[in-house]
């Protein structure tokens, strides 16, 4: 019985240490600069920037590790889009009103808008090819 408790305690301790290490390492991951074609959206410019376009909007925060992982993917997508298809980003820490308006409960949340209206919603990390296909089909 004591041996089982020692083994379980060691496993839990190891898991906790690895979890702490991973969190520290992710926090040190540098922010990736946004591609010059990515729209920085706010409450003031949202309607104007999404009107007459198909826009994939990323709701994110600096402290969110999965959001940091999505940044390079969104940059690649922005580089490939043409015409009225765009990528937009909303920092939920700075634009709380928009996050509440669109009922964003977890991040990253990606919402596809067409002419300013929500068409589809994706939560979590998504692949580049999947997102490109969804944007082009909107």
JSON list of C-alpha atoms in Angstrom, two decimals:
[
{"chain": "A", "resi": 1, "resn": "UNK", "atom": "CA", "xyz": [0.00, 0.00, 0.00]},
{"chain": "A", "resi": 2, "resn": "UNK", "atom": "CA", "xyz": [2.79, 2.43, 0.90]},
{"chain": "A", "resi": 3, "resn": "UNK", "atom": "CA", "xyz": [4.63, 1.62, -2.32]},
{"chain": "A", "resi": 4, "resn": "UNK", "atom": "CA", "xyz": [1.53, 2.42, -4.37]},
{"chain": "A", "resi": 5, "resn": "UNK", "atom": "CA", "xyz": [1.13, 5.77, -2.59]},
{"chain": "A", "resi": 6, "resn": "UNK", "atom": "CA", "xyz": [4.79, 6.62, -3.21]},
{"chain": "A", "resi": 7, "resn": "UNK", "atom": "CA", "xyz": [4.47, 5.78, -6.91]},
{"chain": "A", "resi": 8, "resn": "UNK", "atom": "CA", "xyz": [1.25, 7.79, -7.26]},
{"chain": "A", "resi": 9, "resn": "UNK", "atom": "CA", "xyz": [2.78, 10.73, -5.38]},
{"chain": "A", "resi": 10, "resn": "UNK", "atom": "CA", "xyz": [5.88, 10.63, -7.59]},
{"chain": "A", "resi": 11, "resn": "UNK", "atom": "CA", "xyz": [3.77, 10.55, -10.76]},
{"chain": "A", "resi": 12, "resn": "UNK", "atom": "CA", "xyz": [1.63, 13.48, -9.61]},
{"chain": "A", "resi": 13, "resn": "UNK", "atom": "CA", "xyz": [4.73, 15.46, -8.60]},
{"chain": "A", "resi": 14, "resn": "UNK", "atom": "CA", "xyz": [6.40, 14.77, -11.95]},
{"chain": "A", "resi": 15, "resn": "UNK", "atom": "CA", "xyz": [3.26, 15.80, -13.82]},
{"chain": "A", "resi": 16, "resn": "UNK", "atom": "CA", "xyz": [3.02, 19.06, -11.87]},
{"chain": "A", "resi": 17, "resn": "UNK", "atom": "CA", "xyz": [6.69, 19.90, -12.47]},
{"chain": "A", "resi": 18, "resn": "UNK", "atom": "CA", "xyz": [6.37, 19.23, -16.20]},
{"chain": "A", "resi": 19, "resn": "UNK", "atom": "CA", "xyz": [3.22, 21.35, -16.34]},
{"chain": "A", "resi": 20, "resn": "UNK", "atom": "CA", "xyz": [4.96, 24.27, -14.61]},
{"chain": "A", "resi": 21, "resn": "UNK", "atom": "CA", "xyz": [7.98, 23.93, -16.92]},
{"chain": "A", "resi": 22, "resn": "UNK", "atom": "CA", "xyz": [5.75, 23.95, -20.03]},
{"chain": "A", "resi": 23, "resn": "UNK", "atom": "CA", "xyz": [3.86, 27.04, -18.85]},
{"chain": "A", "resi": 24, "resn": "UNK", "atom": "CA", "xyz": [7.09, 28.94, -18.16]},
{"chain": "A", "resi": 25, "resn": "UNK", "atom": "CA", "xyz": [8.49, 27.96, -21.54]},
{"chain": "A", "resi": 26, "resn": "UNK", "atom": "CA", "xyz": [5.30, 29.06, -23.38]},
{"chain": "A", "resi": 27, "resn": "UNK", "atom": "CA", "xyz": [5.27, 32.42, -21.59]},
{"chain": "A", "resi": 28, "resn": "UNK", "atom": "CA", "xyz": [8.79, 33.05, -22.88]},
{"chain": "A", "resi": 29, "resn": "UNK", "atom": "CA", "xyz": [7.72, 32.32, -26.46]},
{"chain": "A", "resi": 30, "resn": "UNK", "atom": "CA", "xyz": [8.05, 35.63, -28.31]},
{"chain": "A", "resi": 31, "resn": "UNK", "atom": "CA", "xyz": [5.04, 37.21, -29.94]},
{"chain": "A", "resi": 32, "resn": "UNK", "atom": "CA", "xyz": [5.09, 36.91, -33.71]},
{"chain": "A", "resi": 33, "resn": "UNK", "atom": "CA", "xyz": [4.61, 40.23, -35.49]},
{"chain": "A", "resi": 34, "resn": "UNK", "atom": "CA", "xyz": [1.43, 40.45, -37.56]},
{"chain": "A", "resi": 35, "resn": "UNK", "atom": "CA", "xyz": [1.62, 40.34, -41.35]},
{"chain": "A", "resi": 36, "resn": "UNK", "atom": "CA", "xyz": [1.12, 43.80, -42.86]},
{"chain": "A", "resi": 37, "resn": "UNK", "atom": "CA", "xyz": [-2.18, 42.65, -44.44]},
{"chain": "A", "resi": 38, "resn": "UNK", "atom": "CA", "xyz": [-3.75, 41.64, -41.11]},
{"chain": "A", "resi": 39, "resn": "UNK", "atom": "CA", "xyz": [-6.40, 44.09, -39.92]},
{"chain": "A", "resi": 40, "resn": "UNK", "atom": "CA", "xyz": [-6.26, 45.24, -36.31]},
{"chain": "A", "resi": 41, "resn": "UNK", "atom": "CA", "xyz": [-9.91, 45.52, -35.41]},
{"chain": "A", "resi": 42, "resn": "UNK", "atom": "CA", "xyz": [-11.54, 47.61, -32.71]},
{"chain": "A", "resi": 43, "resn": "UNK", "atom": "CA", "xyz": [-15.05, 48.58, -31.69]},
{"chain": "A", "resi": 44, "resn": "UNK", "atom": "CA", "xyz": [-14.66, 51.80, -33.68]},
{"chain": "A", "resi": 45, "resn": "UNK", "atom": "CA", "xyz": [-13.49, 50.29, -36.99]},
{"chain": "A", "resi": 46, "resn": "UNK", "atom": "CA", "xyz": [-15.12, 46.83, -36.96]},
{"chain": "A", "resi": 47, "resn": "UNK", "atom": "CA", "xyz": [-18.14, 47.61, -39.14]},
{"chain": "A", "resi": 48, "resn": "UNK", "atom": "CA", "xyz": [-16.13, 49.56, -41.71]},
{"chain": "A", "resi": 49, "resn": "UNK", "atom": "CA", "xyz": [-13.34, 46.96, -41.95]},
{"chain": "A", "resi": 50, "resn": "UNK", "atom": "CA", "xyz": [-15.68, 43.98, -42.36]},
{"chain": "A", "resi": 51, "resn": "UNK", "atom": "CA", "xyz": [-18.21, 45.60, -44.70]},
{"chain": "A", "resi": 52, "resn": "UNK", "atom": "CA", "xyz": [-18.15, 44.11, -48.22]},
{"chain": "A", "resi": 53, "resn": "UNK", "atom": "CA", "xyz": [-15.43, 41.60, -47.31]},
{"chain": "A", "resi": 54, "resn": "UNK", "atom": "CA", "xyz": [-14.89, 38.09, -46.09]},
{"chain": "A", "resi": 55, "resn": "UNK", "atom": "CA", "xyz": [-12.85, 38.43, -42.90]},
{"chain": "A", "resi": 56, "resn": "UNK", "atom": "CA", "xyz": [-11.56, 35.69, -40.62]},
{"chain": "A", "resi": 57, "resn": "UNK", "atom": "CA", "xyz": [-11.29, 37.35, -37.22]},
{"chain": "A", "resi": 58, "resn": "UNK", "atom": "CA", "xyz": [-8.98, 35.94, -34.55]},
{"chain": "A", "resi": 59, "resn": "UNK", "atom": "CA", "xyz": [-10.02, 36.71, -30.97]},
{"chain": "A", "resi": 60, "resn": "UNK", "atom": "CA", "xyz": [-6.81, 36.36, -28.95]},
{"chain": "A", "resi": 61, "resn": "UNK", "atom": "CA", "xyz": [-4.77, 37.54, -25.95]},
{"chain": "A", "resi": 62, "resn": "UNK", "atom": "CA", "xyz": [-1.03, 37.91, -25.34]},
{"chain": "A", "resi": 63, "resn": "UNK", "atom": "CA", "xyz": [-1.02, 35.44, -22.46]},
{"chain": "A", "resi": 64, "resn": "UNK", "atom": "CA", "xyz": [-2.72, 32.69, -24.51]},
{"chain": "A", "resi": 65, "resn": "UNK", "atom": "CA", "xyz": [-0.21, 30.06, -25.67]},
{"chain": "A", "resi": 66, "resn": "UNK", "atom": "CA", "xyz": [-2.48, 28.53, -28.36]},
{"chain": "A", "resi": 67, "resn": "UNK", "atom": "CA", "xyz": [-3.10, 32.06, -29.68]},
{"chain": "A", "resi": 68, "resn": "UNK", "atom": "CA", "xyz": [0.65, 32.53, -30.05]},
{"chain": "A", "resi": 69, "resn": "UNK", "atom": "CA", "xyz": [0.79, 29.25, -31.95]},
{"chain": "A", "resi": 70, "resn": "UNK", "atom": "CA", "xyz": [-1.92, 30.46, -34.36]},
{"chain": "A", "resi": 71, "resn": "UNK", "atom": "CA", "xyz": [-0.15, 33.75, -35.20]},
{"chain": "A", "resi": 72, "resn": "UNK", "atom": "CA", "xyz": [2.31, 32.29, -37.77]},
{"chain": "A", "resi": 73, "resn": "UNK", "atom": "CA", "xyz": [-0.52, 30.30, -39.40]},
{"chain": "A", "resi": 74, "resn": "UNK", "atom": "CA", "xyz": [-2.64, 33.45, -39.74]},
{"chain": "A", "resi": 75, "resn": "UNK", "atom": "CA", "xyz": [0.34, 35.33, -41.18]},
{"chain": "A", "resi": 76, "resn": "UNK", "atom": "CA", "xyz": [0.75, 32.64, -43.85]},
{"chain": "A", "resi": 77, "resn": "UNK", "atom": "CA", "xyz": [-2.95, 32.79, -44.68]},
{"chain": "A", "resi": 78, "resn": "UNK", "atom": "CA", "xyz": [-2.88, 36.60, -44.90]},
{"chain": "A", "resi": 79, "resn": "UNK", "atom": "CA", "xyz": [0.01, 36.32, -47.36]},
{"chain": "A", "resi": 80, "resn": "UNK", "atom": "CA", "xyz": [-2.05, 34.07, -49.65]},
{"chain": "A", "resi": 81, "resn": "UNK", "atom": "CA", "xyz": [-5.40, 35.90, -49.58]},
{"chain": "A", "resi": 82, "resn": "UNK", "atom": "CA", "xyz": [-6.34, 38.28, -52.36]},
{"chain": "A", "resi": 83, "resn": "UNK", "atom": "CA", "xyz": [-9.16, 40.69, -53.13]},
{"chain": "A", "resi": 84, "resn": "UNK", "atom": "CA", "xyz": [-11.81, 41.17, -50.51]},
{"chain": "A", "resi": 85, "resn": "UNK", "atom": "CA", "xyz": [-10.68, 38.28, -48.28]},
{"chain": "A", "resi": 86, "resn": "UNK", "atom": "CA", "xyz": [-8.81, 39.37, -45.16]},
{"chain": "A", "resi": 87, "resn": "UNK", "atom": "CA", "xyz": [-7.58, 38.28, -41.74]},
{"chain": "A", "resi": 88, "resn": "UNK", "atom": "CA", "xyz": [-8.43, 40.43, -38.73]},
{"chain": "A", "resi": 89, "resn": "UNK", "atom": "CA", "xyz": [-7.37, 40.26, -35.10]},
{"chain": "A", "resi": 90, "resn": "UNK", "atom": "CA", "xyz": [-9.08, 41.41, -31.93]},
{"chain": "A", "resi": 91, "resn": "UNK", "atom": "CA", "xyz": [-7.17, 41.45, -28.65]},
{"chain": "A", "resi": 92, "resn": "UNK", "atom": "CA", "xyz": [-9.87, 40.53, -26.12]},
{"chain": "A", "resi": 93, "resn": "UNK", "atom": "CA", "xyz": [-8.00, 42.33, -23.34]},
{"chain": "A", "resi": 94, "resn": "UNK", "atom": "CA", "xyz": [-8.21, 45.62, -25.22]},
{"chain": "A", "resi": 95, "resn": "UNK", "atom": "CA", "xyz": [-11.57, 45.09, -26.96]},
{"chain": "A", "resi": 96, "resn": "UNK", "atom": "CA", "xyz": [-13.74, 43.53, -24.25]},
{"chain": "A", "resi": 97, "resn": "UNK", "atom": "CA", "xyz": [-16.92, 44.96, -25.77]},
{"chain": "A", "resi": 98, "resn": "UNK", "atom": "CA", "xyz": [-16.39, 43.08, -29.05]},
{"chain": "A", "resi": 99, "resn": "UNK", "atom": "CA", "xyz": [-15.51, 39.86, -27.23]},
{"chain": "A", "resi": 100, "resn": "UNK", "atom": "CA", "xyz": [-18.75, 40.14, -25.24]},
{"chain": "A", "resi": 101, "resn": "UNK", "atom": "CA", "xyz": [-20.77, 41.13, -28.31]},
{"chain": "A", "resi": 102, "resn": "UNK", "atom": "CA", "xyz": [-19.70, 37.97, -30.16]},
{"chain": "A", "resi": 103, "resn": "UNK", "atom": "CA", "xyz": [-19.93, 35.78, -27.03]},
{"chain": "A", "resi": 104, "resn": "UNK", "atom": "CA", "xyz": [-16.30, 34.71, -27.11]},
{"chain": "A", "resi": 105, "resn": "UNK", "atom": "CA", "xyz": [-15.89, 32.32, -24.17]},
{"chain": "A", "resi": 106, "resn": "UNK", "atom": "CA", "xyz": [-12.52, 30.74, -24.92]},
{"chain": "A", "resi": 107, "resn": "UNK", "atom": "CA", "xyz": [-9.55, 31.64, -27.06]},
{"chain": "A", "resi": 108, "resn": "UNK", "atom": "CA", "xyz": [-8.38, 31.35, -29.69]},
{"chain": "A", "resi": 109, "resn": "UNK", "atom": "CA", "xyz": [-11.79, 31.78, -31.27]},
{"chain": "A", "resi": 110, "resn": "UNK", "atom": "CA", "xyz": [-11.84, 32.40, -35.01]},
{"chain": "A", "resi": 111, "resn": "UNK", "atom": "CA", "xyz": [-15.04, 33.82, -36.48]},
{"chain": "A", "resi": 112, "resn": "UNK", "atom": "CA", "xyz": [-15.59, 34.05, -40.22]},
{"chain": "A", "resi": 113, "resn": "UNK", "atom": "CA", "xyz": [-17.56, 37.15, -41.24]},
{"chain": "A", "resi": 114, "resn": "UNK", "atom": "CA", "xyz": [-19.10, 37.92, -44.61]},
{"chain": "A", "resi": 115, "resn": "UNK", "atom": "CA", "xyz": [-20.30, 41.51, -45.06]},
{"chain": "A", "resi": 116, "resn": "UNK", "atom": "CA", "xyz": [-19.99, 42.02, -41.30]},
{"chain": "A", "resi": 117, "resn": "UNK", "atom": "CA", "xyz": [-22.21, 39.04, -40.43]},
{"chain": "A", "resi": 118, "resn": "UNK", "atom": "CA", "xyz": [-20.98, 35.90, -38.68]},
{"chain": "A", "resi": 119, "resn": "UNK", "atom": "CA", "xyz": [-20.93, 32.89, -41.01]},
{"chain": "A", "resi": 120, "resn": "UNK", "atom": "CA", "xyz": [-18.89, 30.29, -39.10]},
{"chain": "A", "resi": 121, "resn": "UNK", "atom": "CA", "xyz": [-17.05, 29.95, -35.81]},
{"chain": "A", "resi": 122, "resn": "UNK", "atom": "CA", "xyz": [-13.99, 27.85, -34.93]},
{"chain": "A", "resi": 123, "resn": "UNK", "atom": "CA", "xyz": [-12.55, 27.39, -31.44]},
{"chain": "A", "resi": 124, "resn": "UNK", "atom": "CA", "xyz": [-8.98, 26.26, -30.82]},
{"chain": "A", "resi": 125, "resn": "UNK", "atom": "CA", "xyz": [-6.01, 25.71, -33.06]},
{"chain": "A", "resi": 126, "resn": "UNK", "atom": "CA", "xyz": [-6.85, 25.06, -36.70]},
{"chain": "A", "resi": 127, "resn": "UNK", "atom": "CA", "xyz": [-4.73, 24.06, -39.69]},
{"chain": "A", "resi": 128, "resn": "UNK", "atom": "CA", "xyz": [-3.86, 26.53, -42.44]},
{"chain": "A", "resi": 129, "resn": "UNK", "atom": "CA", "xyz": [-5.43, 24.44, -45.22]},
{"chain": "A", "resi": 130, "resn": "UNK", "atom": "CA", "xyz": [-8.69, 24.05, -43.30]},
{"chain": "A", "resi": 131, "resn": "UNK", "atom": "CA", "xyz": [-8.98, 27.80, -42.68]},
{"chain": "A", "resi": 132, "resn": "UNK", "atom": "CA", "xyz": [-8.09, 28.71, -46.28]},
{"chain": "A", "resi": 133, "resn": "UNK", "atom": "CA", "xyz": [-10.78, 26.35, -47.57]},
{"chain": "A", "resi": 134, "resn": "UNK", "atom": "CA", "xyz": [-13.38, 27.81, -45.19]},
{"chain": "A", "resi": 135, "resn": "UNK", "atom": "CA", "xyz": [-12.51, 31.40, -46.20]},
{"chain": "A", "resi": 136, "resn": "UNK", "atom": "CA", "xyz": [-12.67, 30.61, -49.90]},
{"chain": "A", "resi": 137, "resn": "UNK", "atom": "CA", "xyz": [-16.02, 28.78, -49.52]},
{"chain": "A", "resi": 138, "resn": "UNK", "atom": "CA", "xyz": [-17.66, 31.68, -47.65]}
]
